[in-house]
PDB file of C-alpha atoms in Angstrom:
ATOM      1  CA  UNK A   1       4.759   8.488 -43.558  1.00 73.00           C
ATOM      2  CA  UNK A   2       2.142   8.271 -40.894  1.00 81.00           C
ATOM      3  CA  UNK A   3       1.958  12.260 -40.215  1.00 85.00           C
ATOM      4  CA  UNK A   4      -2.070  13.102 -39.281  1.00 86.00           C
ATOM      5  CA  UNK A   5      -2.839  15.390 -41.335  1.00 87.00           C
ATOM      6  CA  UNK A   6      -5.484  15.662 -43.185  1.00 86.00           C
ATOM      7  CA  UNK A   7      -5.979  13.550 -46.280  1.00 88.00           C
ATOM      8  CA  UNK A   8      -9.160  13.065 -49.067  1.00 89.00           C
ATOM      9  CA  UNK A   9      -9.338   9.439 -47.383  1.00 91.00           C
ATOM     10  CA  UNK A  10      -9.734  10.747 -44.466  1.00 91.00           C
ATOM     11  CA  UNK A  11     -11.640  13.163 -44.991  1.00 93.00           C
ATOM     12  CA  UNK A  12     -14.082  10.498 -46.700  1.00 94.00           C
ATOM     13  CA  UNK A  13     -13.961   7.935 -43.997  1.00 94.00           C
ATOM     14  CA  UNK A  14     -15.295  10.696 -41.453  1.00 94.00           C
ATOM     15  CA  UNK A  15     -18.490  12.020 -43.364  1.00 95.00           C
ATOM     16  CA  UNK A  16     -19.564   8.026 -44.149  1.00 96.00           C
ATOM     17  CA  UNK A  17     -19.134   7.853 -40.371  1.00 96.00           C
ATOM     18  CA  UNK A  18     -21.528  11.080 -39.946  1.00 97.00           C
ATOM     19  CA  UNK A  19     -23.952   9.868 -41.796  1.00 97.00           C
ATOM     20  CA  UNK A  20     -24.234   6.198 -39.962  1.00 97.00           C
ATOM     21  CA  UNK A  21     -23.897   7.718 -36.961  1.00 97.00           C
ATOM     22  CA  UNK A  22     -26.814  10.055 -37.779  1.00 97.00           C
ATOM     23  CA  UNK A  23     -29.285   7.047 -39.437  1.00 97.00           C
ATOM     24  CA  UNK A  24     -28.305   4.405 -36.870  1.00 95.00           C
ATOM     25  CA  UNK A  25     -29.505   7.854 -33.518  1.00 95.00           C
ATOM     26  CA  UNK A  26     -33.003   8.349 -36.221  1.00 95.00           C
ATOM     27  CA  UNK A  27     -33.213   4.692 -36.369  1.00 91.00           C
ATOM     28  CA  UNK A  28     -33.101   4.146 -32.894  1.00 92.00           C
ATOM     29  CA  UNK A  29     -35.345   6.411 -31.670  1.00 92.00           C
ATOM     30  CA  UNK A  30     -37.945   5.372 -34.466  1.00 89.00           C
ATOM     31  CA  UNK A  31     -38.155   2.061 -32.781  1.00 88.00           C
ATOM     32  CA  UNK A  32     -38.094   3.440 -29.434  1.00 89.00           C
ATOM     33  CA  UNK A  33     -41.024   5.671 -29.798  1.00 90.00           C
ATOM     34  CA  UNK A  34     -42.978   4.310 -31.960  1.00 87.00           C
ATOM     35  CA  UNK A  35     -45.920   2.572 -31.750  1.00 85.00           C
ATOM     36  CA  UNK A  36     -45.620  -1.150 -32.629  1.00 82.00           C
ATOM     37  CA  UNK A  37     -48.630  -1.680 -34.558  1.00 84.00           C
ATOM     38  CA  UNK A  38     -48.147   1.010 -37.341  1.00 84.00           C
ATOM     39  CA  UNK A  39     -44.319  -1.283 -37.621  1.00 83.00           C
ATOM     40  CA  UNK A  40     -46.380  -4.040 -38.347  1.00 83.00           C
ATOM     41  CA  UNK A  41     -49.025  -2.215 -41.127  1.00 84.00           C
ATOM     42  CA  UNK A  42     -45.689  -1.077 -43.355  1.00 82.00           C
ATOM     43  CA  UNK A  43     -44.125  -5.019 -43.247  1.00 79.00           C
ATOM     44  CA  UNK A  44     -41.522  -4.231 -40.979  1.00 79.00           C
ATOM     45  CA  UNK A  45     -42.244  -7.203 -38.140  1.00 78.00           C
ATOM     46  CA  UNK A  46     -37.941  -8.512 -36.901  1.00 81.00           C
ATOM     47  CA  UNK A  47     -37.335  -6.143 -34.619  1.00 81.00           C
ATOM     48  CA  UNK A  48     -36.291  -6.954 -30.753  1.00 82.00           C
ATOM     49  CA  UNK A  49     -38.230  -5.919 -27.824  1.00 83.00           C
ATOM     50  CA  UNK A  50     -38.345  -2.430 -27.202  1.00 85.00           C
ATOM     51  CA  UNK A  51     -37.632  -2.834 -23.350  1.00 88.00           C
ATOM     52  CA  UNK A  52     -34.271  -2.776 -24.347  1.00 89.00           C
ATOM     53  CA  UNK A  53     -34.379   0.758 -25.746  1.00 89.00           C
ATOM     54  CA  UNK A  54     -35.459   1.578 -21.819  1.00 91.00           C
ATOM     55  CA  UNK A  55     -32.516  -1.604 -20.780  1.00 93.00           C
ATOM     56  CA  UNK A  56     -29.883  -1.047 -22.624  1.00 92.00           C
ATOM     57  CA  UNK A  57     -29.119   2.769 -22.025  1.00 93.00           C
ATOM     58  CA  UNK A  58     -29.688   2.026 -19.198  1.00 96.00           C
ATOM     59  CA  UNK A  59     -26.755  -0.659 -18.370  1.00 96.00           C
ATOM     60  CA  UNK A  60     -24.319   0.871 -19.849  1.00 96.00           C
ATOM     61  CA  UNK A  61     -24.835   4.188 -17.311  1.00 96.00           C
ATOM     62  CA  UNK A  62     -24.734   1.561 -14.476  1.00 97.00           C
ATOM     63  CA  UNK A  63     -21.561   0.159 -16.455  1.00 97.00           C
ATOM     64  CA  UNK A  64     -19.202   3.686 -16.808  1.00 97.00           C
ATOM     65  CA  UNK A  65     -20.711   4.131 -12.656  1.00 96.00           C
ATOM     66  CA  UNK A  66     -18.959   0.989 -11.432  1.00 97.00           C
ATOM     67  CA  UNK A  67     -16.288   0.851 -14.406  1.00 97.00           C
ATOM     68  CA  UNK A  68     -15.277   4.357 -11.631  1.00 96.00           C
ATOM     69  CA  UNK A  69     -14.434   1.867  -8.921  1.00 96.00           C
ATOM     70  CA  UNK A  70     -13.361  -0.939 -10.353  1.00 97.00           C
ATOM     71  CA  UNK A  71     -10.199   1.421 -11.934  1.00 96.00           C
ATOM     72  CA  UNK A  72      -9.794   2.919  -8.578  1.00 94.00           C
ATOM     73  CA  UNK A  73      -9.466  -0.932  -6.927  1.00 93.00           C
ATOM     74  CA  UNK A  74      -7.145  -2.463  -9.975  1.00 95.00           C
ATOM     75  CA  UNK A  75      -4.608   0.499  -9.536  1.00 92.00           C
ATOM     76  CA  UNK A  76      -5.108  -0.198  -5.349  1.00 91.00           C
ATOM     77  CA  UNK A  77      -4.944  -4.854  -5.609  1.00 92.00           C
ATOM     78  CA  UNK A  78      -1.685  -3.847  -8.050  1.00 92.00           C
ATOM     79  CA  UNK A  79       0.138  -1.345  -5.984  1.00 92.00           C
ATOM     80  CA  UNK A  80       3.473  -3.845  -4.687  1.00 90.00           C
ATOM     81  CA  UNK A  81       3.400  -5.045  -0.745  1.00 92.00           C
ATOM     82  CA  UNK A  82       5.655  -3.180   1.985  1.00 92.00           C
ATOM     83  CA  UNK A  83       7.636  -6.034   1.773  1.00 90.00           C
ATOM     84  CA  UNK A  84       8.053  -6.546  -2.151  1.00 91.00           C
ATOM     85  CA  UNK A  85      11.323  -6.120  -3.753  1.00 91.00           C
ATOM     86  CA  UNK A  86       9.252  -4.929  -6.143  1.00 91.00           C
ATOM     87  CA  UNK A  87       9.575  -1.538  -3.562  1.00 91.00           C
ATOM     88  CA  UNK A  88      13.743  -1.871  -3.945  1.00 90.00           C
ATOM     89  CA  UNK A  89      14.532  -3.277  -7.200  1.00 88.00           C
ATOM     90  CA  UNK A  90      12.768  -4.695 -10.505  1.00 87.00           C
ATOM     91  CA  UNK A  91      14.132  -7.048 -13.571  1.00 87.00           C
ATOM     92  CA  UNK A  92      15.717  -4.092 -16.150  1.00 86.00           C
ATOM     93  CA  UNK A  93      17.749  -2.879 -12.402  1.00 86.00           C
ATOM     94  CA  UNK A  94      18.926  -5.946 -11.685  1.00 84.00           C
ATOM     95  CA  UNK A  95      20.414  -6.427 -15.517  1.00 84.00           C
ATOM     96  CA  UNK A  96      21.676  -3.155 -16.027  1.00 83.00           C
ATOM     97  CA  UNK A  97      25.306  -2.847 -17.330  1.00 80.00           C
ATOM     98  CA  UNK A  98      28.682  -1.063 -15.687  1.00 79.00           C
ATOM     99  CA  UNK A  99      29.452   0.864 -18.275  1.00 78.00           C
ATOM    100  CA  UNK A 100      33.283   2.498 -17.567  1.00 79.00           C
ATOM    101  CA  UNK A 101      33.139   6.075 -16.233  1.00 78.00           C
ATOM    102  CA  UNK A 102      34.587   8.620 -18.511  1.00 79.00           C
ATOM    103  CA  UNK A 103      36.908  11.508 -17.679  1.00 82.00           C
ATOM    104  CA  UNK A 104      35.034  15.129 -18.690  1.00 84.00           C
ATOM    105  CA  UNK A 105      32.334  12.766 -19.579  1.00 84.00           C
ATOM    106  CA  UNK A 106      28.770  13.095 -17.546  1.00 86.00           C
ATOM    107  CA  UNK A 107      28.509  10.412 -15.972  1.00 82.00           C
ATOM    108  CA  UNK A 108      26.307   7.314 -17.446  1.00 83.00           C
ATOM    109  CA  UNK A 109      22.235   6.362 -16.095  1.00 84.00           C
ATOM    110  CA  UNK A 110      22.606   3.997 -13.597  1.00 85.00           C
ATOM    111  CA  UNK A 111      19.701   2.854 -11.515  1.00 88.00           C
ATOM    112  CA  UNK A 112      21.396   4.217  -7.829  1.00 89.00           C
ATOM    113  CA  UNK A 113      21.224   0.994  -5.570  1.00 90.00           C
ATOM    114  CA  UNK A 114      18.416   1.425  -2.144  1.00 92.00           C
ATOM    115  CA  UNK A 115      21.724   1.391   0.472  1.00 92.00           C
ATOM    116  CA  UNK A 116      23.884   3.623  -1.764  1.00 91.00           C
ATOM    117  CA  UNK A 117      21.500   6.292  -1.158  1.00 93.00           C
ATOM    118  CA  UNK A 118      20.868   6.394   1.993  1.00 93.00           C
ATOM    119  CA  UNK A 119      23.242   6.475   3.194  1.00 93.00           C
ATOM    120  CA  UNK A 120      24.396   9.475   0.854  1.00 92.00           C
ATOM    121  CA  UNK A 121      20.592  11.171   2.833  1.00 93.00           C
ATOM    122  CA  UNK A 122      20.808  10.305   5.922  1.00 92.00           C
ATOM    123  CA  UNK A 123      24.526   9.537   7.391  1.00 89.00           C
ATOM    124  CA  UNK A 124      26.087  13.292   7.360  1.00 81.00           C
ATOM    125  CA  UNK A 125      29.883  13.073   5.243  1.00 72.00           C
ATOM    126  CA  UNK A 126      32.495  14.601   8.623  1.00 56.00           C
TER     127      UNK A 126
ATOM    128  CA  UNK B   1      14.252   8.681  26.205  1.00 85.00           C
ATOM    129  CA  UNK B   2      12.743  11.605  23.368  1.00 90.00           C
ATOM    130  CA  UNK B   3       9.061  11.597  21.544  1.00 91.00           C
ATOM    131  CA  UNK B   4       7.654  11.988  17.541  1.00 92.00           C
ATOM    132  CA  UNK B   5       4.835  11.676  15.681  1.00 90.00           C
ATOM    133  CA  UNK B   6       3.741   8.643  14.144  1.00 90.00           C
ATOM    134  CA  UNK B   7       2.908   8.887   9.803  1.00 87.00           C
ATOM    135  CA  UNK B   8      -0.999   9.361  11.656  1.00 86.00           C
ATOM    136  CA  UNK B   9      -0.298  12.010  13.812  1.00 87.00           C
ATOM    137  CA  UNK B  10      -0.010   9.901  16.754  1.00 89.00           C
ATOM    138  CA  UNK B  11       2.336  10.158  19.363  1.00 92.00           C
ATOM    139  CA  UNK B  12       5.177   8.114  20.313  1.00 93.00           C
ATOM    140  CA  UNK B  13       8.292   7.501  22.824  1.00 94.00           C
ATOM    141  CA  UNK B  14      11.859   6.383  20.809  1.00 94.00           C
ATOM    142  CA  UNK B  15      14.757   4.946  23.262  1.00 94.00           C
ATOM    143  CA  UNK B  16      17.431   3.584  22.784  1.00 93.00           C
ATOM    144  CA  UNK B  17      20.287   2.148  24.936  1.00 93.00           C
ATOM    145  CA  UNK B  18      23.682   0.001  23.709  1.00 93.00           C
ATOM    146  CA  UNK B  19      23.915  -2.647  26.081  1.00 92.00           C
ATOM    147  CA  UNK B  20      28.035  -2.775  24.336  1.00 91.00           C
ATOM    148  CA  UNK B  21      30.082  -1.688  22.238  1.00 88.00           C
ATOM    149  CA  UNK B  22      28.470  -3.869  19.231  1.00 90.00           C
ATOM    150  CA  UNK B  23      24.683  -4.531  20.041  1.00 93.00           C
ATOM    151  CA  UNK B  24      22.154  -1.632  20.871  1.00 93.00           C
ATOM    152  CA  UNK B  25      18.497  -2.395  22.252  1.00 95.00           C
ATOM    153  CA  UNK B  26      15.765   1.061  19.923  1.00 94.00           C
ATOM    154  CA  UNK B  27      12.518   0.459  21.111  1.00 95.00           C
ATOM    155  CA  UNK B  28       9.571   3.138  19.300  1.00 94.00           C
ATOM    156  CA  UNK B  29       6.191   2.899  21.663  1.00 93.00           C
ATOM    157  CA  UNK B  30       2.761   3.643  20.914  1.00 91.00           C
ATOM    158  CA  UNK B  31       0.138   4.956  22.698  1.00 87.00           C
ATOM    159  CA  UNK B  32      -2.251   2.982  25.144  1.00 86.00           C
ATOM    160  CA  UNK B  33      -5.576   2.838  24.855  1.00 86.00           C
ATOM    161  CA  UNK B  34      -7.369   5.634  26.220  1.00 87.00           C
ATOM    162  CA  UNK B  35      -9.997   4.803  28.289  1.00 92.00           C
ATOM    163  CA  UNK B  36     -11.929   8.099  26.579  1.00 93.00           C
ATOM    164  CA  UNK B  37     -11.887   5.844  23.279  1.00 91.00           C
ATOM    165  CA  UNK B  38     -13.058   2.839  24.911  1.00 92.00           C
ATOM    166  CA  UNK B  39     -16.119   4.256  27.141  1.00 93.00           C
ATOM    167  CA  UNK B  40     -16.246   6.540  23.479  1.00 94.00           C
ATOM    168  CA  UNK B  41     -16.882   2.698  21.755  1.00 92.00           C
ATOM    169  CA  UNK B  42     -18.751   0.570  24.389  1.00 92.00           C
ATOM    170  CA  UNK B  43     -21.038   3.110  24.749  1.00 93.00           C
ATOM    171  CA  UNK B  44     -22.189   3.893  21.245  1.00 94.00           C
ATOM    172  CA  UNK B  45     -22.105   0.324  20.776  1.00 91.00           C
ATOM    173  CA  UNK B  46     -24.818  -0.289  24.054  1.00 91.00           C
ATOM    174  CA  UNK B  47     -27.007   3.003  22.268  1.00 92.00           C
ATOM    175  CA  UNK B  48     -27.207   1.023  19.205  1.00 91.00           C
ATOM    176  CA  UNK B  49     -28.165  -2.035  20.604  1.00 91.00           C
ATOM    177  CA  UNK B  50     -30.447  -0.393  22.946  1.00 91.00           C
ATOM    178  CA  UNK B  51     -32.856   1.015  19.769  1.00 91.00           C
ATOM    179  CA  UNK B  52     -32.208  -2.213  17.980  1.00 89.00           C
ATOM    180  CA  UNK B  53     -34.258  -3.771  21.433  1.00 91.00           C
ATOM    181  CA  UNK B  54     -36.687  -0.909  21.663  1.00 90.00           C
ATOM    182  CA  UNK B  55     -37.942  -1.887  17.769  1.00 90.00           C
ATOM    183  CA  UNK B  56     -37.214  -5.520  17.152  1.00 87.00           C
ATOM    184  CA  UNK B  57     -38.365  -6.058  21.468  1.00 86.00           C
ATOM    185  CA  UNK B  58     -36.082  -8.914  22.300  1.00 85.00           C
ATOM    186  CA  UNK B  59     -33.848  -8.713  25.329  1.00 86.00           C
ATOM    187  CA  UNK B  60     -31.475 -11.361  23.654  1.00 87.00           C
ATOM    188  CA  UNK B  61     -29.870  -7.899  21.888  1.00 87.00           C
ATOM    189  CA  UNK B  62     -28.493  -7.057  24.847  1.00 90.00           C
ATOM    190  CA  UNK B  63     -27.137  -9.773  26.549  1.00 91.00           C
ATOM    191  CA  UNK B  64     -25.866 -10.608  22.606  1.00 90.00           C
ATOM    192  CA  UNK B  65     -24.176  -6.908  22.506  1.00 90.00           C
ATOM    193  CA  UNK B  66     -22.667  -7.183  26.444  1.00 92.00           C
ATOM    194  CA  UNK B  67     -20.944 -10.919  24.840  1.00 93.00           C
ATOM    195  CA  UNK B  68     -19.788  -9.099  21.660  1.00 92.00           C
ATOM    196  CA  UNK B  69     -18.590  -6.312  23.002  1.00 92.00           C
ATOM    197  CA  UNK B  70     -16.111  -8.109  25.264  1.00 93.00           C
ATOM    198  CA  UNK B  71     -15.139 -10.690  23.415  1.00 95.00           C
ATOM    199  CA  UNK B  72     -14.599  -8.075  20.319  1.00 93.00           C
ATOM    200  CA  UNK B  73     -11.894  -6.092  23.712  1.00 93.00           C
ATOM    201  CA  UNK B  74     -10.581  -9.072  24.253  1.00 94.00           C
ATOM    202  CA  UNK B  75      -9.386 -10.614  20.680  1.00 95.00           C
ATOM    203  CA  UNK B  76      -8.644  -6.445  20.041  1.00 93.00           C
ATOM    204  CA  UNK B  77      -5.540  -5.926  22.659  1.00 92.00           C
ATOM    205  CA  UNK B  78      -4.388  -9.734  21.825  1.00 93.00           C
ATOM    206  CA  UNK B  79      -4.272  -9.498  17.786  1.00 93.00           C
ATOM    207  CA  UNK B  80      -4.535  -6.336  17.464  1.00 91.00           C
ATOM    208  CA  UNK B  81      -3.120  -3.646  19.323  1.00 92.00           C
ATOM    209  CA  UNK B  82       0.441  -3.353  20.065  1.00 93.00           C
ATOM    210  CA  UNK B  83       2.502  -0.689  23.031  1.00 92.00           C
ATOM    211  CA  UNK B  84       5.401  -1.666  21.803  1.00 94.00           C
ATOM    212  CA  UNK B  85       8.484  -2.921  19.151  1.00 94.00           C
ATOM    213  CA  UNK B  86      11.717  -3.633  19.632  1.00 94.00           C
ATOM    214  CA  UNK B  87      14.449  -4.007  17.693  1.00 94.00           C
ATOM    215  CA  UNK B  88      17.382  -5.328  18.502  1.00 95.00           C
ATOM    216  CA  UNK B  89      21.009  -5.635  17.276  1.00 94.00           C
ATOM    217  CA  UNK B  90      23.712  -7.833  18.460  1.00 94.00           C
ATOM    218  CA  UNK B  91      26.897  -7.805  15.699  1.00 89.00           C
ATOM    219  CA  UNK B  92      28.159 -10.148  15.604  1.00 88.00           C
ATOM    220  CA  UNK B  93      24.898 -12.609  15.660  1.00 92.00           C
ATOM    221  CA  UNK B  94      21.805 -11.459  14.020  1.00 93.00           C
ATOM    222  CA  UNK B  95      19.217  -8.708  14.872  1.00 95.00           C
ATOM    223  CA  UNK B  96      16.063  -8.875  16.739  1.00 96.00           C
ATOM    224  CA  UNK B  97      12.656  -7.283  15.943  1.00 95.00           C
ATOM    225  CA  UNK B  98       9.980  -8.366  19.235  1.00 96.00           C
ATOM    226  CA  UNK B  99       6.306  -6.772  19.422  1.00 95.00           C
ATOM    227  CA  UNK B 100       4.504  -6.794  22.213  1.00 95.00           C
ATOM    228  CA  UNK B 101       1.138  -6.497  22.856  1.00 94.00           C
ATOM    229  CA  UNK B 102      -1.352  -5.093  24.771  1.00 91.00           C
ATOM    230  CA  UNK B 103      -3.017  -8.093  27.391  1.00 91.00           C
ATOM    231  CA  UNK B 104       1.187  -8.914  27.802  1.00 91.00           C
ATOM    232  CA  UNK B 105       1.672 -11.048  24.265  1.00 94.00           C
ATOM    233  CA  UNK B 106       5.362 -10.452  22.989  1.00 95.00           C
ATOM    234  CA  UNK B 107       6.646 -12.246  19.038  1.00 95.00           C
ATOM    235  CA  UNK B 108       9.489 -11.619  18.058  1.00 96.00           C
ATOM    236  CA  UNK B 109      11.497 -13.611  15.026  1.00 95.00           C
ATOM    237  CA  UNK B 110      14.671 -13.416  15.353  1.00 96.00           C
ATOM    238  CA  UNK B 111      17.645 -13.197  11.858  1.00 95.00           C
ATOM    239  CA  UNK B 112      20.825 -13.828  12.210  1.00 92.00           C
ATOM    240  CA  UNK B 113      24.017 -11.571  10.218  1.00 91.00           C
ATOM    241  CA  UNK B 114      24.584 -13.872   7.469  1.00 88.00           C
ATOM    242  CA  UNK B 115      20.922 -13.550   6.302  1.00 91.00           C
ATOM    243  CA  UNK B 116      21.385 -10.233   6.387  1.00 92.00           C
ATOM    244  CA  UNK B 117      22.247  -7.114   3.345  1.00 92.00           C
ATOM    245  CA  UNK B 118      21.549  -3.659   4.829  1.00 93.00           C
ATOM    246  CA  UNK B 119      18.362  -2.046   6.446  1.00 95.00           C
ATOM    247  CA  UNK B 120      17.653   1.261   4.530  1.00 95.00           C
ATOM    248  CA  UNK B 121      14.673   3.876   4.436  1.00 95.00           C
ATOM    249  CA  UNK B 122      12.107   3.252   2.233  1.00 94.00           C
ATOM    250  CA  UNK B 123       9.725   4.987   0.231  1.00 93.00           C
ATOM    251  CA  UNK B 124       6.214   3.414  -0.699  1.00 93.00           C
ATOM    252  CA  UNK B 125       3.084   3.951  -1.268  1.00 92.00           C
ATOM    253  CA  UNK B 126       0.549   2.022   1.325  1.00 90.00           C
ATOM    254  CA  UNK B 127      -2.820   2.958   1.525  1.00 85.00           C
ATOM    255  CA  UNK B 128      -3.120   6.232  -1.305  1.00 85.00           C
ATOM    256  CA  UNK B 129      -0.044   8.116   1.308  1.00 89.00           C
ATOM    257  CA  UNK B 130       3.414   7.586  -0.090  1.00 93.00           C
ATOM    258  CA  UNK B 131       5.439   6.262   3.530  1.00 93.00           C
ATOM    259  CA  UNK B 132       9.477   5.792   5.184  1.00 94.00           C
ATOM    260  CA  UNK B 133       9.924   2.875   6.194  1.00 95.00           C
ATOM    261  CA  UNK B 134      12.347   0.875   7.434  1.00 95.00           C
ATOM    262  CA  UNK B 135      12.910  -1.940   5.932  1.00 95.00           C
ATOM    263  CA  UNK B 136      15.445  -5.303   6.688  1.00 95.00           C
ATOM    264  CA  UNK B 137      16.653  -6.777   3.108  1.00 94.00           C
ATOM    265  CA  UNK B 138      18.026 -10.035   3.308  1.00 93.00           C
ATOM    266  CA  UNK B 139      20.282 -11.678   1.047  1.00 91.00           C
ATOM    267  CA  UNK B 140      20.835 -15.434  -0.020  1.00 86.00           C
ATOM    268  CA  UNK B 141      23.588 -16.745   1.049  1.00 79.00           C
ATOM    269  CA  UNK B 142      24.549 -17.841  -1.950  1.00 82.00           C
ATOM    270  CA  UNK B 143      24.187 -14.938  -3.973  1.00 80.00           C
ATOM    271  CA  UNK B 144      25.120 -11.759  -1.698  1.00 78.00           C
ATOM    272  CA  UNK B 145      24.073  -8.542  -4.670  1.00 82.00           C
ATOM    273  CA  UNK B 146      20.527  -9.398  -5.326  1.00 84.00           C
ATOM    274  CA  UNK B 147      18.019  -8.763  -2.589  1.00 88.00           C
ATOM    275  CA  UNK B 148      15.738 -12.344  -1.689  1.00 90.00           C
ATOM    276  CA  UNK B 149      12.872 -10.593   0.931  1.00 91.00           C
ATOM    277  CA  UNK B 150      12.177  -7.151   2.362  1.00 94.00           C
ATOM    278  CA  UNK B 151      11.065  -7.335   5.991  1.00 94.00           C
ATOM    279  CA  UNK B 152       9.293  -3.659   7.126  1.00 95.00           C
ATOM    280  CA  UNK B 153       9.552  -3.109  10.569  1.00 94.00           C
ATOM    281  CA  UNK B 154       7.743  -0.857  13.110  1.00 93.00           C
ATOM    282  CA  UNK B 155       4.407  -2.132  11.250  1.00 92.00           C
ATOM    283  CA  UNK B 156       2.402  -1.157  13.303  1.00 91.00           C
ATOM    284  CA  UNK B 157       3.982   2.601  14.821  1.00 91.00           C
ATOM    285  CA  UNK B 158       4.871   3.509  11.985  1.00 92.00           C
ATOM    286  CA  UNK B 159       8.016   6.277  12.853  1.00 93.00           C
ATOM    287  CA  UNK B 160       7.948   9.363  10.946  1.00 93.00           C
ATOM    288  CA  UNK B 161      10.990  10.300   9.452  1.00 93.00           C
ATOM    289  CA  UNK B 162      12.961  11.909  11.752  1.00 93.00           C
ATOM    290  CA  UNK B 163      12.448   8.671  14.132  1.00 93.00           C
ATOM    291  CA  UNK B 164      13.627   6.666  11.240  1.00 94.00           C
ATOM    292  CA  UNK B 165      16.523   8.941  10.425  1.00 94.00           C
ATOM    293  CA  UNK B 166      17.688   8.038  14.155  1.00 93.00           C
ATOM    294  CA  UNK B 167      17.566   4.594  14.178  1.00 94.00           C
ATOM    295  CA  UNK B 168      18.768   3.980  10.320  1.00 95.00           C
ATOM    296  CA  UNK B 169      22.384   5.568  11.860  1.00 94.00           C
ATOM    297  CA  UNK B 170      21.307   3.540  15.032  1.00 93.00           C
ATOM    298  CA  UNK B 171      21.815   0.489  13.109  1.00 93.00           C
ATOM    299  CA  UNK B 172      24.317   1.708  10.290  1.00 93.00           C
ATOM    300  CA  UNK B 173      27.033   1.643  13.112  1.00 92.00           C
ATOM    301  CA  UNK B 174      26.189  -1.046  14.594  1.00 92.00           C
ATOM    302  CA  UNK B 175      26.516  -2.792  10.009  1.00 91.00           C
ATOM    303  CA  UNK B 176      29.570  -1.171   9.115  1.00 90.00           C
ATOM    304  CA  UNK B 177      31.192  -3.145  12.398  1.00 87.00           C
ATOM    305  CA  UNK B 178      30.281  -5.928   9.990  1.00 82.00           C
ATOM    306  CA  UNK B 179      33.224  -4.516   6.928  1.00 77.00           C
ATOM    307  CA  UNK B 180      36.121  -3.998   9.246  1.00 76.00           C
ATOM    308  CA  UNK B 181      36.061  -7.081  11.845  1.00 66.00           C
ATOM    309  CA  UNK B 182      37.478 -10.419  10.814  1.00 58.00           C
ATOM    310  CA  UNK B 183      35.530 -13.278   9.032  1.00 57.00           C
ATOM    311  CA  UNK B 184      35.067 -15.076  11.487  1.00 53.00           C
ATOM    312  CA  UNK B 185      33.462 -18.413   9.669  1.00 48.00           C
TER     313      UNK B 185
END
């Protein structure tokens, strides 16, 4: 019931959004370029200051640029430091249950403790 | 003494000494402060200060630069530049870590054997790189299954994996004696 297939309702929503966005863009261009006196003579007096026609796109572009730097910084801050036990284990690994070993079956998936992994990698088996 | 490389490519040296059957000392020596890098940094800083003096006609800039260089060098040698990091494992007693700074200062940390769960090589993300580092896993004496704390070792010399494997094998030989030796309380 959640398929992405086209439906009549979705077509109508899409067309309404398309018309709405074109209308919004035309309104923005008219507000930014038409001189104030012409708009006043038509009787439309309650507009925001034209300063915002330039300020809002500038703010948006600077915010997008800062967003890249901010995301990079947030990633660096959430990396666990070298002395935190989060690099070794976490809550799911601590609470995992041991499944019984069955003959001839693939062993169940589990988080192997780091001491065991180290012994296997770095101590040569005689 | 064997030569290895650190994670950033600097040459380091590992020295292993066996004092007795259950006591080993492993020391990693970092390259000392080179005269050429010190001269380069000093010349750059004093040239910049002379440029500022020419621009501002204030002779305090020169004396301030000299003063800052001297104080900065002393602080760097005493608090930042580590010459040697060593690890002393005594099987029944504990593990002691010593860092010797370039000014001669030594800082030691001792962890007793009850608290040591294991010494492992872990890999983690550090400053846009993934590095291997040796660390001591500490356990709560009341909860022998959980890891209460992680103590990273050789933080400033950062040896690469080949050096770490040698240190790891030496440590594991001592730690294995804990299980076979009878418990004495």
